[in-house]
Amino acid sequence: MEEVSKGYSKHYSDKKFWDKVVKFGKTAGVKVTYTAMILYYTIQKPSVPKKAKGIVYGALGYFILPLDMIPDVIPVVGYADDIGMLLGAIGMVW
């Protein structure tokens, strides 16, 4: 998971994150959006170690990208891989 998240961290930006949440938050559902928000606010804290922030940036970068393992446009399962990545990041930085 850590190696995967490193590749996606370059796709993260605050603007892209908020654009995705505003545009697709309702479609993604409460669990995905809430989990993404937890991670977003986690990286705002200066006490979070750099390694943990790198993992979170990677997971949020994956969330932001429209092209991933399961395309987000597929109803119901489109965000299944996103929630898996986000929850994996939470588990790693806990």
PDB file of C-alpha atoms in Angstrom:
ATOM      1  CA  MET A   1       0.000   0.000   0.000  1.00  0.00           C
ATOM      2  CA  GLU A   2       2.766   2.422   0.889  1.00  0.00           C
ATOM      3  CA  GLU A   3       4.485   1.972  -2.489  1.00  0.00           C
ATOM      4  CA  VAL A   4       1.183   2.441  -4.310  1.00  0.00           C
ATOM      5  CA  SER A   5       0.373   5.630  -2.414  1.00  0.00           C
ATOM      6  CA  LYS A   6       3.744   7.183  -3.300  1.00  0.00           C
ATOM      7  CA  GLY A   7       2.878   7.063  -6.988  1.00  0.00           C
ATOM      8  CA  TYR A   8      -0.437   8.813  -6.511  1.00  0.00           C
ATOM      9  CA  SER A   9       0.759  11.525  -4.121  1.00  0.00           C
ATOM     10  CA  LYS A  10       1.972  13.659  -7.045  1.00  0.00           C
ATOM     11  CA  HIS A  11      -1.650  13.987  -8.207  1.00  0.00           C
ATOM     12  CA  TYR A  12      -2.823  15.578  -4.950  1.00  0.00           C
ATOM     13  CA  SER A  13      -3.606  19.254  -4.494  1.00  0.00           C
ATOM     14  CA  ASP A  14      -6.036  21.036  -2.180  1.00  0.00           C
ATOM     15  CA  LYS A  15      -7.914  22.507  -5.141  1.00  0.00           C
ATOM     16  CA  LYS A  16      -8.296  19.138  -6.886  1.00  0.00           C
ATOM     17  CA  PHE A  17      -9.410  17.556  -3.614  1.00  0.00           C
ATOM     18  CA  TRP A  18     -12.133  20.130  -2.991  1.00  0.00           C
ATOM     19  CA  ASP A  19     -13.231  20.071  -6.633  1.00  0.00           C
ATOM     20  CA  LYS A  20     -13.716  16.289  -6.384  1.00  0.00           C
ATOM     21  CA  VAL A  21     -15.580  16.511  -3.063  1.00  0.00           C
ATOM     22  CA  VAL A  22     -17.900  19.269  -4.278  1.00  0.00           C
ATOM     23  CA  LYS A  23     -18.577  17.679  -7.663  1.00  0.00           C
ATOM     24  CA  PHE A  24     -18.772  13.993  -6.683  1.00  0.00           C
ATOM     25  CA  GLY A  25     -19.300  13.953  -2.911  1.00  0.00           C
ATOM     26  CA  LYS A  26     -22.956  13.035  -3.184  1.00  0.00           C
ATOM     27  CA  THR A  27     -22.279  10.374  -5.822  1.00  0.00           C
ATOM     28  CA  ALA A  28     -19.367   8.913  -3.866  1.00  0.00           C
ATOM     29  CA  GLY A  29     -21.495   8.597  -0.770  1.00  0.00           C
ATOM     30  CA  VAL A  30     -21.150   9.499   2.860  1.00  0.00           C
ATOM     31  CA  LYS A  31     -18.585   6.825   3.768  1.00  0.00           C
ATOM     32  CA  VAL A  32     -16.138   7.710   0.988  1.00  0.00           C
ATOM     33  CA  THR A  33     -16.512  11.456   1.442  1.00  0.00           C
ATOM     34  CA  TYR A  34     -16.288  11.267   5.236  1.00  0.00           C
ATOM     35  CA  THR A  35     -13.191   9.067   5.097  1.00  0.00           C
ATOM     36  CA  ALA A  36     -11.544  11.423   2.600  1.00  0.00           C
ATOM     37  CA  MET A  37     -12.345  14.384   4.865  1.00  0.00           C
ATOM     38  CA  ILE A  38     -10.809  12.635   7.886  1.00  0.00           C
ATOM     39  CA  LEU A  39      -7.602  12.116   5.921  1.00  0.00           C
ATOM     40  CA  TYR A  40      -7.650  15.659   4.563  1.00  0.00           C
ATOM     41  CA  TYR A  41      -7.880  17.155   8.034  1.00  0.00           C
ATOM     42  CA  THR A  42      -5.260  14.713   9.345  1.00  0.00           C
ATOM     43  CA  ILE A  43      -2.605  16.139   7.020  1.00  0.00           C
ATOM     44  CA  GLN A  44      -3.414  19.666   8.227  1.00  0.00           C
ATOM     45  CA  LYS A  45      -1.961  18.881  11.656  1.00  0.00           C
ATOM     46  CA  PRO A  46       1.718  19.749  12.053  1.00  0.00           C
ATOM     47  CA  SER A  47       2.188  16.898  14.555  1.00  0.00           C
ATOM     48  CA  VAL A  48       1.545  14.204  11.913  1.00  0.00           C
ATOM     49  CA  PRO A  49       4.845  12.580  10.799  1.00  0.00           C
ATOM     50  CA  LYS A  50       6.002  13.104   7.206  1.00  0.00           C
ATOM     51  CA  LYS A  51       5.768   9.391   6.428  1.00  0.00           C
ATOM     52  CA  ALA A  52       2.109   9.341   7.481  1.00  0.00           C
ATOM     53  CA  LYS A  53       1.409  12.474   5.457  1.00  0.00           C
ATOM     54  CA  GLY A  54       2.985  10.818   2.409  1.00  0.00           C
ATOM     55  CA  ILE A  55       0.643   7.854   2.759  1.00  0.00           C
ATOM     56  CA  VAL A  56      -2.358  10.164   3.112  1.00  0.00           C
ATOM     57  CA  TYR A  57      -1.316  12.292   0.126  1.00  0.00           C
ATOM     58  CA  GLY A  58      -1.089   9.112  -1.921  1.00  0.00           C
ATOM     59  CA  ALA A  59      -4.530   7.893  -0.876  1.00  0.00           C
ATOM     60  CA  LEU A  60      -6.085  11.300  -1.549  1.00  0.00           C
ATOM     61  CA  GLY A  61      -4.277  11.457  -4.889  1.00  0.00           C
ATOM     62  CA  TYR A  62      -5.851   8.114  -5.790  1.00  0.00           C
ATOM     63  CA  PHE A  63      -9.248   9.439  -4.705  1.00  0.00           C
ATOM     64  CA  ILE A  64      -8.828  12.519  -6.917  1.00  0.00           C
ATOM     65  CA  LEU A  65      -7.801  10.669 -10.083  1.00  0.00           C
ATOM     66  CA  PRO A  66     -10.735   9.818 -12.347  1.00  0.00           C
ATOM     67  CA  LEU A  67      -8.869   6.827 -13.812  1.00  0.00           C
ATOM     68  CA  ASP A  68      -8.281   4.059 -11.315  1.00  0.00           C
ATOM     69  CA  MET A  69      -8.807   0.315 -10.863  1.00  0.00           C
ATOM     70  CA  ILE A  70     -12.601   0.624 -10.978  1.00  0.00           C
ATOM     71  CA  PRO A  71     -13.761   3.768 -12.855  1.00  0.00           C
ATOM     72  CA  ASP A  72     -15.780   6.099 -10.630  1.00  0.00           C
ATOM     73  CA  VAL A  73     -18.547   6.401 -13.248  1.00  0.00           C
ATOM     74  CA  ILE A  74     -19.673   2.792 -12.680  1.00  0.00           C
ATOM     75  CA  PRO A  75     -22.708   2.947 -10.366  1.00  0.00           C
ATOM     76  CA  VAL A  76     -22.447   1.412  -6.882  1.00  0.00           C
ATOM     77  CA  VAL A  77     -18.975  -0.182  -7.245  1.00  0.00           C
ATOM     78  CA  GLY A  78     -17.214   2.819  -8.798  1.00  0.00           C
ATOM     79  CA  TYR A  79     -15.930   4.094  -5.482  1.00  0.00           C
ATOM     80  CA  ALA A  80     -15.229   0.685  -3.907  1.00  0.00           C
ATOM     81  CA  ASP A  81     -11.521   0.872  -4.699  1.00  0.00           C
ATOM     82  CA  ASP A  82     -11.377   4.463  -3.457  1.00  0.00           C
ATOM     83  CA  ILE A  83     -12.833   3.578  -0.066  1.00  0.00           C
ATOM     84  CA  GLY A  84     -10.425   0.638   0.156  1.00  0.00           C
ATOM     85  CA  MET A  85      -7.453   2.910  -0.471  1.00  0.00           C
ATOM     86  CA  LEU A  86      -8.724   5.563   1.964  1.00  0.00           C
ATOM     87  CA  LEU A  87      -9.427   3.051   4.729  1.00  0.00           C
ATOM     88  CA  GLY A  88      -6.050   1.414   4.130  1.00  0.00           C
ATOM     89  CA  ALA A  89      -4.385   4.795   4.598  1.00  0.00           C
ATOM     90  CA  ILE A  90      -6.301   5.397   7.830  1.00  0.00           C
ATOM     91  CA  GLY A  91      -5.207   1.976   9.095  1.00  0.00           C
ATOM     92  CA  MET A  92      -1.570   2.695   8.276  1.00  0.00           C
ATOM     93  CA  VAL A  93      -1.420   6.116   9.921  1.00  0.00           C
ATOM     94  CA  TRP A  94      -3.491   5.197  12.967  1.00  0.00           C
TER      95      TRP A  94
END
